[in-house]
PDB file of N, CA and C in Angstrom:
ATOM      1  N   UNK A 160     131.587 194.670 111.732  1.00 52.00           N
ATOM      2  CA  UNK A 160     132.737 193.794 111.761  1.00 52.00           C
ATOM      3  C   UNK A 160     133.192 193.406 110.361  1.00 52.00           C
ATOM      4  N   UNK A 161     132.488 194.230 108.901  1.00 57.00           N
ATOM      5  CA  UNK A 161     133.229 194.049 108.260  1.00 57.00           C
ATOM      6  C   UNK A 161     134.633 194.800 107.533  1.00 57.00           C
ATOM      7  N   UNK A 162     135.345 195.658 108.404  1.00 68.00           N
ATOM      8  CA  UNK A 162     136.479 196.251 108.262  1.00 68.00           C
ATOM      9  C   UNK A 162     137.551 195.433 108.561  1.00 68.00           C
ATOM     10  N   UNK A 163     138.670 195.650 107.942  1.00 82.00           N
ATOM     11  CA  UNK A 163     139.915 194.911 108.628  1.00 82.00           C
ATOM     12  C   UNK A 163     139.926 194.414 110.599  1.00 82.00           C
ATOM     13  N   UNK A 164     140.067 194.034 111.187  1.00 90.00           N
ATOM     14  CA  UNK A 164     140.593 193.828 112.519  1.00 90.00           C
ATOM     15  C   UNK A 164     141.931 194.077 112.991  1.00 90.00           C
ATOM     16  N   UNK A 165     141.865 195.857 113.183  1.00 90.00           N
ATOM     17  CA  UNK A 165     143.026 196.782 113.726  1.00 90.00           C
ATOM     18  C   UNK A 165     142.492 197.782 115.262  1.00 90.00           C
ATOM     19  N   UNK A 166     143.703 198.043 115.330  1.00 89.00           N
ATOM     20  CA  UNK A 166     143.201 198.763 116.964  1.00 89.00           C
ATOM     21  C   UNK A 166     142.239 199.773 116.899  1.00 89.00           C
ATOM     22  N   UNK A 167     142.510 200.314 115.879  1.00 92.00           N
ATOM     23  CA  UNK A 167     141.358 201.482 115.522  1.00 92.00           C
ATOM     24  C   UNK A 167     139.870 201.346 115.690  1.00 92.00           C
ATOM     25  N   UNK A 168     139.527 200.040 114.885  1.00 92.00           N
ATOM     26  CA  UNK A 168     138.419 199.323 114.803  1.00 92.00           C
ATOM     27  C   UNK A 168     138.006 199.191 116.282  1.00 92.00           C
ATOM     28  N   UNK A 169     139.128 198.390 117.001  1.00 94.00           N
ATOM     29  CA  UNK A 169     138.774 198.094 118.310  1.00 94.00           C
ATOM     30  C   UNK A 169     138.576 199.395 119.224  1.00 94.00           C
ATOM     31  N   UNK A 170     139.030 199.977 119.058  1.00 95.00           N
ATOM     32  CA  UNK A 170     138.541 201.645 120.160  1.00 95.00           C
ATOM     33  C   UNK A 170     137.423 202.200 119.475  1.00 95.00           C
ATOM     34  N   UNK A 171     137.137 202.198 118.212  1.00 94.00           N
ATOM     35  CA  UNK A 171     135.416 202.207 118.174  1.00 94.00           C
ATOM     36  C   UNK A 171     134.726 201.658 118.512  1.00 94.00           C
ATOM     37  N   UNK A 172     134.532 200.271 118.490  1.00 95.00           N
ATOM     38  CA  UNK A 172     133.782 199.548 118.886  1.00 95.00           C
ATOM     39  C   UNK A 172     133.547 199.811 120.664  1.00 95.00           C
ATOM     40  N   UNK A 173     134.828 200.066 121.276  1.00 97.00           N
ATOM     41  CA  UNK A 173     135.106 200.216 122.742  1.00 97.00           C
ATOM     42  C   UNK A 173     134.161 201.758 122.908  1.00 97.00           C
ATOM     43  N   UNK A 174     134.336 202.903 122.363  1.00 97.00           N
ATOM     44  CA  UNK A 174     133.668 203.772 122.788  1.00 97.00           C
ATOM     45  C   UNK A 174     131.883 203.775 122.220  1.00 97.00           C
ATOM     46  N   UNK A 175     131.506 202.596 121.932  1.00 97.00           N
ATOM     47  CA  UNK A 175     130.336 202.380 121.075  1.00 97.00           C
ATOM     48  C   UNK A 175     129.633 201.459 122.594  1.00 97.00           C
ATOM     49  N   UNK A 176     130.770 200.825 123.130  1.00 97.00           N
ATOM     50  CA  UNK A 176     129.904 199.860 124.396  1.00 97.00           C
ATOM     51  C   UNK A 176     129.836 200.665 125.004  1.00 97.00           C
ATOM     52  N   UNK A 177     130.695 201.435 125.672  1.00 97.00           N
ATOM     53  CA  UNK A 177     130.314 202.534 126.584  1.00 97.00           C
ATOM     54  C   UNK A 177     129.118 203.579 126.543  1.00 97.00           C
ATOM     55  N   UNK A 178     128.953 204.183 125.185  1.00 97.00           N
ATOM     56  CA  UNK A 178     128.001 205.205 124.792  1.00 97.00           C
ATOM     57  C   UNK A 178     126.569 204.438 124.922  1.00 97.00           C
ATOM     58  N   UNK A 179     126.659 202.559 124.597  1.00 97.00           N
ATOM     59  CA  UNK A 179     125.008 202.376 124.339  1.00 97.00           C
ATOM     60  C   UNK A 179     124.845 202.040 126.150  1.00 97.00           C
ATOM     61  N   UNK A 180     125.554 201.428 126.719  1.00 96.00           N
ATOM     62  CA  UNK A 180     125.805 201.225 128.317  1.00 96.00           C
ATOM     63  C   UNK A 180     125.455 202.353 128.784  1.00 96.00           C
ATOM     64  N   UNK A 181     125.667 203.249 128.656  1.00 95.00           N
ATOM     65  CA  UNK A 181     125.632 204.805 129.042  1.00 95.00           C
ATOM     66  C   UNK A 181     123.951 204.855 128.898  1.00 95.00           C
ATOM     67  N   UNK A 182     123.318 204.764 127.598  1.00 96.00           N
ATOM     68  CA  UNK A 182     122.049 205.450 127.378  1.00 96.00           C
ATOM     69  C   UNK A 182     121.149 204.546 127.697  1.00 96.00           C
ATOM     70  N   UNK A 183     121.238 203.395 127.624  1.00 96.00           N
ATOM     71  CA  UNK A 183     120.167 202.499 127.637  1.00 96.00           C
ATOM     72  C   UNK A 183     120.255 201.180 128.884  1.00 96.00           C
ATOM     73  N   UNK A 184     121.315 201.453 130.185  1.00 94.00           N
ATOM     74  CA  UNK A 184     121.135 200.673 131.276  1.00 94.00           C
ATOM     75  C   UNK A 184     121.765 201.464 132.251  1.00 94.00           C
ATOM     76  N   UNK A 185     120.963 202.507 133.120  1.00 92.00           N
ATOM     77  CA  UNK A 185     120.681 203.252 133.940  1.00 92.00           C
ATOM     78  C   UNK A 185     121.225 202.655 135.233  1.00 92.00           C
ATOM     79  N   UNK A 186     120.771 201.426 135.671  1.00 94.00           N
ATOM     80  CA  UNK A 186     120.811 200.941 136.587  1.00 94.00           C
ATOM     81  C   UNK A 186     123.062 200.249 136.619  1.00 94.00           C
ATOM     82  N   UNK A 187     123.885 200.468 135.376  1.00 95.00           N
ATOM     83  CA  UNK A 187     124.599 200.035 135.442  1.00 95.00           C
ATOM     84  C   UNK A 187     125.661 201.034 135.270  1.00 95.00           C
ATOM     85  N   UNK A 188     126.751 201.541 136.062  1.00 95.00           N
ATOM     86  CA  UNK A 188     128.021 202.182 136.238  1.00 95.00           C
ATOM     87  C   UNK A 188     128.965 201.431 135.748  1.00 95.00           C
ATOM     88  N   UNK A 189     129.513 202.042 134.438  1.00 96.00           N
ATOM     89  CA  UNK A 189     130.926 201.394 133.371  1.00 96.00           C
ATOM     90  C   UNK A 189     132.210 201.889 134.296  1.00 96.00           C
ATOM     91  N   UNK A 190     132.764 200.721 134.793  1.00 97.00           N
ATOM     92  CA  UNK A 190     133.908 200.852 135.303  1.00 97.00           C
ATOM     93  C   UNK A 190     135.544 200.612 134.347  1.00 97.00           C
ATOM     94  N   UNK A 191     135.426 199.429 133.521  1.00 97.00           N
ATOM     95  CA  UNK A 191     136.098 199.468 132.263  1.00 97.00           C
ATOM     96  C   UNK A 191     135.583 198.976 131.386  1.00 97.00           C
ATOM     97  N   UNK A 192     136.134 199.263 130.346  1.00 98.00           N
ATOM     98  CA  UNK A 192     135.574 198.633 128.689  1.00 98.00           C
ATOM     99  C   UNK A 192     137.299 198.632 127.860  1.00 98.00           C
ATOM    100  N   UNK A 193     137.434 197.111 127.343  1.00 98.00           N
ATOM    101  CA  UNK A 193     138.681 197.410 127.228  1.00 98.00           C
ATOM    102  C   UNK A 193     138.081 196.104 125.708  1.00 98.00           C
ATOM    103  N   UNK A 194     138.790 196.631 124.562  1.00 97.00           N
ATOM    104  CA  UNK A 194     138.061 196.182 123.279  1.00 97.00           C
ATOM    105  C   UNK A 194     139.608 195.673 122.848  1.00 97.00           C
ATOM    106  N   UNK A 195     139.886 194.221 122.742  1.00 96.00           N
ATOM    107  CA  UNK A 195     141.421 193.551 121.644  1.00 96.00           C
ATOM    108  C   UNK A 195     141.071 192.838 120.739  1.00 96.00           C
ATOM    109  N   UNK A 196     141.933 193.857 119.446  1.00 94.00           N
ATOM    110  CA  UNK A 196     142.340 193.506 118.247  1.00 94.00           C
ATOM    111  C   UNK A 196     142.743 192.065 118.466  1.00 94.00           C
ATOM    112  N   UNK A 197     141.683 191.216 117.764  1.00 93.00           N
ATOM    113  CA  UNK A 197     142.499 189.088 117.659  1.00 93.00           C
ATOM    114  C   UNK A 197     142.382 189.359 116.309  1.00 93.00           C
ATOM    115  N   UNK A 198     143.669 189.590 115.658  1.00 89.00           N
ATOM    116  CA  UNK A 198     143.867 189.360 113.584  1.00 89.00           C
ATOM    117  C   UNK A 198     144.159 188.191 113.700  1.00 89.00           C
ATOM    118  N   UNK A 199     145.198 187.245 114.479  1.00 90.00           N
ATOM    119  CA  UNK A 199     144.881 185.709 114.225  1.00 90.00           C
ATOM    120  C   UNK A 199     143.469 184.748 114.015  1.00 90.00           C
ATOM    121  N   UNK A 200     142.668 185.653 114.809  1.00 90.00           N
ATOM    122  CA  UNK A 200     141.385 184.837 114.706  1.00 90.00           C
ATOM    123  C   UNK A 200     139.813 185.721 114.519  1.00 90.00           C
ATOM    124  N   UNK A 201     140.623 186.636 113.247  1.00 90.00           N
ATOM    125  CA  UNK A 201     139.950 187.740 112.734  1.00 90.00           C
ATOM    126  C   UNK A 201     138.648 187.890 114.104  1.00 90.00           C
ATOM    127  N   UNK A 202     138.996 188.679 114.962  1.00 93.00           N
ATOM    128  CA  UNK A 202     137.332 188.307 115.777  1.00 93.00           C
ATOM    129  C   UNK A 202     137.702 189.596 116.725  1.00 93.00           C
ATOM    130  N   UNK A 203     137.457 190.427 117.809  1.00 95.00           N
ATOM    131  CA  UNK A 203     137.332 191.184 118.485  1.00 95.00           C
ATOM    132  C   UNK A 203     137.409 190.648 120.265  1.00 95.00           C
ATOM    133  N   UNK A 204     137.719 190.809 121.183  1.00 97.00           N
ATOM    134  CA  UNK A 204     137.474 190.504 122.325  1.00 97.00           C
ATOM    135  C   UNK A 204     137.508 191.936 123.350  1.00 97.00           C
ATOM    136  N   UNK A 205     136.226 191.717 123.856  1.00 98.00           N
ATOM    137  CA  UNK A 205     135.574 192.866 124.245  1.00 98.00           C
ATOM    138  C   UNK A 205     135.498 192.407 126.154  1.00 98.00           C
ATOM    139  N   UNK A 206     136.218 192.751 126.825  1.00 98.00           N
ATOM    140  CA  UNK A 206     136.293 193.017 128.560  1.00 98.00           C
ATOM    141  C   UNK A 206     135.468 193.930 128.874  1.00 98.00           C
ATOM    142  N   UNK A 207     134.504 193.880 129.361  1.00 98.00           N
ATOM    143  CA  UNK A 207     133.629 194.502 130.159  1.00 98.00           C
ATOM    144  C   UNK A 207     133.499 194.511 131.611  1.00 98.00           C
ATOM    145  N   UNK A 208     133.542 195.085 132.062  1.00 98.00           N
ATOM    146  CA  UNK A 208     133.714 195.748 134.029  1.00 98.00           C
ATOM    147  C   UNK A 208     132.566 196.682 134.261  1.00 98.00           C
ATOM    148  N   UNK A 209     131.665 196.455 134.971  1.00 96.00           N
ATOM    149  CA  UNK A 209     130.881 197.162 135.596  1.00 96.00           C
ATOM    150  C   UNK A 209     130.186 197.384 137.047  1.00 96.00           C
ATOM    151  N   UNK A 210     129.915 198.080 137.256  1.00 96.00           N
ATOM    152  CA  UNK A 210     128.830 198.385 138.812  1.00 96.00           C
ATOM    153  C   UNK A 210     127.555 198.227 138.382  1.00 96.00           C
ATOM    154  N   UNK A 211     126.879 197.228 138.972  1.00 95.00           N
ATOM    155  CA  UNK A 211     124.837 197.274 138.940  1.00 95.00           C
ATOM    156  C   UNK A 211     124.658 197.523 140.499  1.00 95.00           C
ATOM    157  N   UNK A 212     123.693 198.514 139.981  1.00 92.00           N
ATOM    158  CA  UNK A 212     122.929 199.407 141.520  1.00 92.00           C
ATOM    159  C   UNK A 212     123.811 199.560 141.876  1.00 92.00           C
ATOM    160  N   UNK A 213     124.155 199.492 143.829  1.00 91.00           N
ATOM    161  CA  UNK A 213     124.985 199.623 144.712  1.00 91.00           C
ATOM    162  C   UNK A 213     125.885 198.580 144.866  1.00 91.00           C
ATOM    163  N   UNK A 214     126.198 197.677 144.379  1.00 93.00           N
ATOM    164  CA  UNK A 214     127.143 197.086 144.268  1.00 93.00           C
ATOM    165  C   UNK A 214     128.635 197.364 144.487  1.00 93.00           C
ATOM    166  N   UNK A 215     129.462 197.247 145.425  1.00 94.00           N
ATOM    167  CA  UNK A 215     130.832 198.188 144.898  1.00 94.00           C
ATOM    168  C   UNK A 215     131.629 197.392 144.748  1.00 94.00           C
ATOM    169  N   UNK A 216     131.289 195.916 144.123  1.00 95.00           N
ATOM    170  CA  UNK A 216     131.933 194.900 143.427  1.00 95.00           C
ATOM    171  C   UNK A 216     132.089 194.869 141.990  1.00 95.00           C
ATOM    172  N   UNK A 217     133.086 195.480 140.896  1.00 95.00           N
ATOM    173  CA  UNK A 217     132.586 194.909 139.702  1.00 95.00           C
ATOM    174  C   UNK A 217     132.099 193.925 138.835  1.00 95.00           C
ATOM    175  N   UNK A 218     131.332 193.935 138.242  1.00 96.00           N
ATOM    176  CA  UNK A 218     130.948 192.227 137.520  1.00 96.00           C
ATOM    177  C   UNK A 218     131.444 192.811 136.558  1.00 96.00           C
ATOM    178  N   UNK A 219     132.350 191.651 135.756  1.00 97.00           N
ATOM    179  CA  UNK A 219     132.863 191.313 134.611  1.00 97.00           C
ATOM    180  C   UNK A 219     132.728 190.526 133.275  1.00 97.00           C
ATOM    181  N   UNK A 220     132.552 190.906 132.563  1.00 97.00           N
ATOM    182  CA  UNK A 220     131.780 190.247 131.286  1.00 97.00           C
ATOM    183  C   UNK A 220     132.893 190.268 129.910  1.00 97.00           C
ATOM    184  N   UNK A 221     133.250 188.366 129.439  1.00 98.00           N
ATOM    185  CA  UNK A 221     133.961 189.029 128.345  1.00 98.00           C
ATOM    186  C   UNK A 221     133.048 188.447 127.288  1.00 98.00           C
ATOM    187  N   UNK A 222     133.351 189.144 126.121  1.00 97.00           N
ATOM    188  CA  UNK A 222     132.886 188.607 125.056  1.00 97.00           C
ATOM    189  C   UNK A 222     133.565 188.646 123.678  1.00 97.00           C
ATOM    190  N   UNK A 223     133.732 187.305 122.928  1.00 96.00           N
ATOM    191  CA  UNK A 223     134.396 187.513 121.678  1.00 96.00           C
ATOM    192  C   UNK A 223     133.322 187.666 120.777  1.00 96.00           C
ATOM    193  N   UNK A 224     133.720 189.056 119.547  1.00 94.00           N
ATOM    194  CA  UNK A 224     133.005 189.436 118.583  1.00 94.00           C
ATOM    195  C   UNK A 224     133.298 188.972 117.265  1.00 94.00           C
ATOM    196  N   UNK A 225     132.549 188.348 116.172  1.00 91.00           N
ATOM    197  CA  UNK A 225     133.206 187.398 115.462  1.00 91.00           C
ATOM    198  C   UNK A 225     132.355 187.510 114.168  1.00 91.00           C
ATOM    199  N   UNK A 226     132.365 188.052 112.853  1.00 81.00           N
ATOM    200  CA  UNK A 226     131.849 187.870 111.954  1.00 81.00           C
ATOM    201  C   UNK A 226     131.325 186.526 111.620  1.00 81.00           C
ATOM    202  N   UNK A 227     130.057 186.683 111.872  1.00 78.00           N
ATOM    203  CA  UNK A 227     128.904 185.240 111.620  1.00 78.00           C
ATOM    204  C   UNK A 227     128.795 184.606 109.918  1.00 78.00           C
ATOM    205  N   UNK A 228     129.533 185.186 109.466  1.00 69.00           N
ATOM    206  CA  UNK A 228     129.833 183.979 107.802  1.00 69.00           C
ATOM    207  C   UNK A 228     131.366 184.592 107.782  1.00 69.00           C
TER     208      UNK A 228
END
């Protein structure tokens, strides 16, 4: 997070949740991953959508990403 905060940034970061989601939680099916550029409040906001086990409900997870100094 120390590069500018542009869309670019944000679709890496987006294909970076998917790839570690992918390798390291088996038990969880990525339904979306949707990563927004906030330059007002230099920070990232990351939407997460997924399937655990059989579930055919998605659970949804957001999270803002935010340079810690």
């Amino acid at each position: 997070l120390f590069e500018n905060i542009n869309p670019l940034s944000a679709g890496m970061i987006e294909d970076e949740i998917k790839r570690v989601i992918s390798n390291w939680e088996p038990r969880a099916s990525i339904d979306t991953v949707q990563v927004i550029a906030d330059i007002e409040n230099f920070a990232y906001v990351a939407n997460i959508f997924l399937y655990i086990g059989n579930n055919t409900t998605p659970t949804g997870i957001s999270v803002v990403l935010k340079r810690s100094r």
